[in-house]
Amino acid sequence: MHSIRQQQTLARTVALSGFGFWSGIDAVVEFRPAPPDTGVVFVRRDLPGQPRIPAHVDRRANVPRRTNLGVRAADGSEATVEMVEHLLAACYSQQVDNCEVWVDAAEIPGLDGSSAAFVEVLDLAGRVQQPAGRRTLHVTETIRVAQDNTWIEARPSARPGLHLEYHLNYAGSPAI
C-alpha cells in the first residue's frame, strides 16, 4: 500500500431520501464531513446511543444479494445498515474518503437501483482535501474467493487505474 493522493471529505452536508427496496420504509440519508482517517461511517440516528457502523469488511453481515453491515450497540442489540453497496460505490467513485452517513432507518433508500442519485448529491456537496494521504491497494497476484458456483477474482493489471470485468448469471431467476 502507498499514498497516491490526499484524502478528501465533503465541503458541506447534503441529504437525500427515498424508500428501501426490501423493507419499503422511507429513509433519509445525510452525508456529513468527517476528519482524516475516519473512512465512511454510518450513524443510526434513530437508535439509542446513535451507534456508529464503519464501512469495513469486518462489519459485513452474511445476507444474500445485498451488502449489510452491523455492530453490537451499547445496549447489546444489533445495529445494522442494509443495502449499502450503491452508496459506498458512489463515495468511492467521487473520491469521498471520509464522511459520516447519518440514517434514520436500517435500509438505505434504493432510489432508481443505481448509484446515480448518490453521485449527484455528493457532487453538490463538493470536496475538501485533507492533510493525510489516501492508502491504496495494489493487486500484485491473482486472488480468487469461491463458494460453490460463485466466485470473484482480482488480477494484477499492466495498466494504471482500476479495471473491472463482471459476469452475472442468476440461472433460473428470470426476475433478475
PDB file of N, CA and C in Angstrom, residues 125-164:
ATOM      1  N   ALA A 125     -22.245  18.443  -2.753  1.00  0.00           N
ATOM      2  CA  ALA A 125     -21.526  18.724  -1.504  1.00  0.00           C
ATOM      3  C   ALA A 125     -20.154  19.321  -1.757  1.00  0.00           C
ATOM      4  N   GLY A 126     -19.500  18.936  -2.847  1.00  0.00           N
ATOM      5  CA  GLY A 126     -18.131  19.374  -3.103  1.00  0.00           C
ATOM      6  C   GLY A 126     -17.150  18.617  -2.216  1.00  0.00           C
ATOM      7  N   ARG A 127     -15.866  18.800  -2.461  1.00  0.00           N
ATOM      8  CA  ARG A 127     -14.824  18.099  -1.710  1.00  0.00           C
ATOM      9  C   ARG A 127     -13.853  19.068  -1.069  1.00  0.00           C
ATOM     10  N   VAL A 128     -13.248  18.616   0.016  1.00  0.00           N
ATOM     11  CA  VAL A 128     -12.177  19.346   0.689  1.00  0.00           C
ATOM     12  C   VAL A 128     -11.003  18.389   0.845  1.00  0.00           C
ATOM     13  N   GLN A 129      -9.844  18.821   0.369  1.00  0.00           N
ATOM     14  CA  GLN A 129      -8.649  17.996   0.532  1.00  0.00           C
ATOM     15  C   GLN A 129      -8.210  18.013   1.989  1.00  0.00           C
ATOM     16  N   GLN A 130      -7.739  16.870   2.485  1.00  0.00           N
ATOM     17  CA  GLN A 130      -7.335  16.754   3.882  1.00  0.00           C
ATOM     18  C   GLN A 130      -5.837  16.475   3.992  1.00  0.00           C
ATOM     19  N   PRO A 131      -5.244  16.776   5.162  1.00  0.00           N
ATOM     20  CA  PRO A 131      -3.784  16.661   5.311  1.00  0.00           C
ATOM     21  C   PRO A 131      -3.304  15.243   5.626  1.00  0.00           C
ATOM     22  N   ALA A 132      -3.887  14.245   4.991  1.00  0.00           N
ATOM     23  CA  ALA A 132      -3.443  12.863   5.181  1.00  0.00           C
ATOM     24  C   ALA A 132      -3.495  12.156   3.838  1.00  0.00           C
ATOM     25  N   GLY A 133      -2.555  11.276   3.598  1.00  0.00           N
ATOM     26  CA  GLY A 133      -2.525  10.527   2.348  1.00  0.00           C
ATOM     27  C   GLY A 133      -3.567   9.420   2.336  1.00  0.00           C
ATOM     28  N   ARG A 134      -4.046   9.128   1.143  1.00  0.00           N
ATOM     29  CA  ARG A 134      -5.013   8.040   0.970  1.00  0.00           C
ATOM     30  C   ARG A 134      -4.251   6.780   0.630  1.00  0.00           C
ATOM     31  N   ARG A 135      -4.476   5.731   1.417  1.00  0.00           N
ATOM     32  CA  ARG A 135      -3.844   4.437   1.149  1.00  0.00           C
ATOM     33  C   ARG A 135      -4.583   3.737   0.015  1.00  0.00           C
ATOM     34  N   THR A 136      -3.826   3.098  -0.856  1.00  0.00           N
ATOM     35  CA  THR A 136      -4.433   2.363  -1.958  1.00  0.00           C
ATOM     36  C   THR A 136      -3.925   0.927  -1.937  1.00  0.00           C
ATOM     37  N   LEU A 137      -4.730   0.045  -2.435  1.00  0.00           N
ATOM     38  CA  LEU A 137      -4.378  -1.366  -2.512  1.00  0.00           C
ATOM     39  C   LEU A 137      -3.955  -1.682  -3.937  1.00  0.00           C
ATOM     40  N   HIS A 138      -2.842  -2.359  -4.077  1.00  0.00           N
ATOM     41  CA  HIS A 138      -2.347  -2.762  -5.380  1.00  0.00           C
ATOM     42  C   HIS A 138      -2.354  -4.281  -5.440  1.00  0.00           C
ATOM     43  N   VAL A 139      -3.059  -4.824  -6.421  1.00  0.00           N
ATOM     44  CA  VAL A 139      -3.116  -6.273  -6.606  1.00  0.00           C
ATOM     45  C   VAL A 139      -1.848  -6.705  -7.320  1.00  0.00           C
ATOM     46  N   THR A 140      -1.061  -7.552  -6.681  1.00  0.00           N
ATOM     47  CA  THR A 140       0.209  -7.996  -7.256  1.00  0.00           C
ATOM     48  C   THR A 140       0.178  -9.464  -7.676  1.00  0.00           C
ATOM     49  N   GLU A 141      -0.872 -10.174  -7.286  1.00  0.00           N
ATOM     50  CA  GLU A 141      -1.028 -11.561  -7.709  1.00  0.00           C
ATOM     51  C   GLU A 141      -2.522 -11.869  -7.789  1.00  0.00           C
ATOM     52  N   THR A 142      -2.877 -12.882  -8.550  1.00  0.00           N
ATOM     53  CA  THR A 142      -4.279 -13.247  -8.715  1.00  0.00           C
ATOM     54  C   THR A 142      -4.829 -13.805  -7.400  1.00  0.00           C
ATOM     55  N   ILE A 143      -5.985 -13.272  -7.018  1.00  0.00           N
ATOM     56  CA  ILE A 143      -6.663 -13.705  -5.792  1.00  0.00           C
ATOM     57  C   ILE A 143      -8.078 -14.121  -6.186  1.00  0.00           C
ATOM     58  N   ARG A 144      -8.501 -15.305  -5.747  1.00  0.00           N
ATOM     59  CA  ARG A 144      -9.840 -15.801  -6.088  1.00  0.00           C
ATOM     60  C   ARG A 144     -10.509 -16.309  -4.819  1.00  0.00           C
ATOM     61  N   VAL A 145     -11.739 -15.860  -4.617  1.00  0.00           N
ATOM     62  CA  VAL A 145     -12.547 -16.316  -3.490  1.00  0.00           C
ATOM     63  C   VAL A 145     -13.760 -16.998  -4.095  1.00  0.00           C
ATOM     64  N   ALA A 146     -14.042 -18.240  -3.641  1.00  0.00           N
ATOM     65  CA  ALA A 146     -15.128 -19.002  -4.252  1.00  0.00           C
ATOM     66  C   ALA A 146     -15.925 -19.762  -3.203  1.00  0.00           C
ATOM     67  N   GLN A 147     -17.185 -19.967  -3.529  1.00  0.00           N
ATOM     68  CA  GLN A 147     -18.063 -20.811  -2.740  1.00  0.00           C
ATOM     69  C   GLN A 147     -19.053 -21.452  -3.705  1.00  0.00           C
ATOM     70  N   ASP A 148     -19.006 -22.760  -3.812  1.00  0.00           N
ATOM     71  CA  ASP A 148     -19.839 -23.494  -4.762  1.00  0.00           C
ATOM     72  C   ASP A 148     -19.597 -22.953  -6.171  1.00  0.00           C
ATOM     73  N   ASN A 149     -20.656 -22.510  -6.866  1.00  0.00           N
ATOM     74  CA  ASN A 149     -20.512 -21.995  -8.236  1.00  0.00           C
ATOM     75  C   ASN A 149     -20.273 -20.491  -8.281  1.00  0.00           C
ATOM     76  N   THR A 150     -20.114 -19.859  -7.148  1.00  0.00           N
ATOM     77  CA  THR A 150     -19.972 -18.412  -7.077  1.00  0.00           C
ATOM     78  C   THR A 150     -18.518 -18.061  -6.775  1.00  0.00           C
ATOM     79  N   TRP A 151     -17.980 -17.104  -7.500  1.00  0.00           N
ATOM     80  CA  TRP A 151     -16.607 -16.682  -7.242  1.00  0.00           C
ATOM     81  C   TRP A 151     -16.377 -15.254  -7.707  1.00  0.00           C
ATOM     82  N   ILE A 152     -15.315 -14.689  -7.165  1.00  0.00           N
ATOM     83  CA  ILE A 152     -14.838 -13.374  -7.598  1.00  0.00           C
ATOM     84  C   ILE A 152     -13.324 -13.462  -7.632  1.00  0.00           C
ATOM     85  N   GLU A 153     -12.725 -12.762  -8.588  1.00  0.00           N
ATOM     86  CA  GLU A 153     -11.280 -12.862  -8.779  1.00  0.00           C
ATOM     87  C   GLU A 153     -10.703 -11.479  -9.034  1.00  0.00           C
ATOM     88  N   ALA A 154      -9.569 -11.197  -8.436  1.00  0.00           N
ATOM     89  CA  ALA A 154      -8.825  -9.953  -8.675  1.00  0.00           C
ATOM     90  C   ALA A 154      -7.491 -10.335  -9.291  1.00  0.00           C
ATOM     91  N   ARG A 155      -7.108  -9.609 -10.350  1.00  0.00           N
ATOM     92  CA  ARG A 155      -5.846  -9.885 -11.037  1.00  0.00           C
ATOM     93  C   ARG A 155      -5.045  -8.600 -11.175  1.00  0.00           C
ATOM     94  N   PRO A 156      -3.719  -8.722 -11.206  1.00  0.00           N
ATOM     95  CA  PRO A 156      -2.907  -7.527 -11.463  1.00  0.00           C
ATOM     96  C   PRO A 156      -3.168  -7.008 -12.880  1.00  0.00           C
ATOM     97  N   SER A 157      -2.962  -5.711 -13.056  1.00  0.00           N
ATOM     98  CA  SER A 157      -3.143  -5.099 -14.369  1.00  0.00           C
ATOM     99  C   SER A 157      -1.872  -4.375 -14.772  1.00  0.00           C
ATOM    100  N   ALA A 158      -1.541  -4.463 -16.042  1.00  0.00           N
ATOM    101  CA  ALA A 158      -0.376  -3.734 -16.554  1.00  0.00           C
ATOM    102  C   ALA A 158      -0.688  -2.253 -16.730  1.00  0.00           C
ATOM    103  N   ARG A 159      -1.992  -1.924 -16.798  1.00  0.00           N
ATOM    104  CA  ARG A 159      -2.414  -0.533 -16.977  1.00  0.00           C
ATOM    105  C   ARG A 159      -2.660   0.116 -15.615  1.00  0.00           C
ATOM    106  N   PRO A 160      -2.445   1.417 -15.497  1.00  0.00           N
ATOM    107  CA  PRO A 160      -2.759   2.093 -14.233  1.00  0.00           C
ATOM    108  C   PRO A 160      -4.275   2.208 -14.050  1.00  0.00           C
ATOM    109  N   GLY A 161      -4.699   2.319 -12.825  1.00  0.00           N
ATOM    110  CA  GLY A 161      -6.112   2.513 -12.534  1.00  0.00           C
ATOM    111  C   GLY A 161      -6.834   1.214 -12.267  1.00  0.00           C
ATOM    112  N   LEU A 162      -8.134   1.338 -12.068  1.00  0.00           N
ATOM    113  CA  LEU A 162      -8.992   0.203 -11.763  1.00  0.00           C
ATOM    114  C   LEU A 162      -9.704  -0.240 -13.028  1.00  0.00           C
ATOM    115  N   HIS A 163      -9.659  -1.538 -13.311  1.00  0.00           N
ATOM    116  CA  HIS A 163     -10.323  -2.106 -14.491  1.00  0.00           C
ATOM    117  C   HIS A 163     -11.169  -3.270 -14.009  1.00  0.00           C
ATOM    118  N   LEU A 164     -12.451  -3.236 -14.349  1.00  0.00           N
ATOM    119  CA  LEU A 164     -13.377  -4.257 -13.883  1.00  0.00           C
ATOM    120  C   LEU A 164     -14.012  -4.990 -15.045  1.00  0.00           C
TER     121      LEU A 164
END
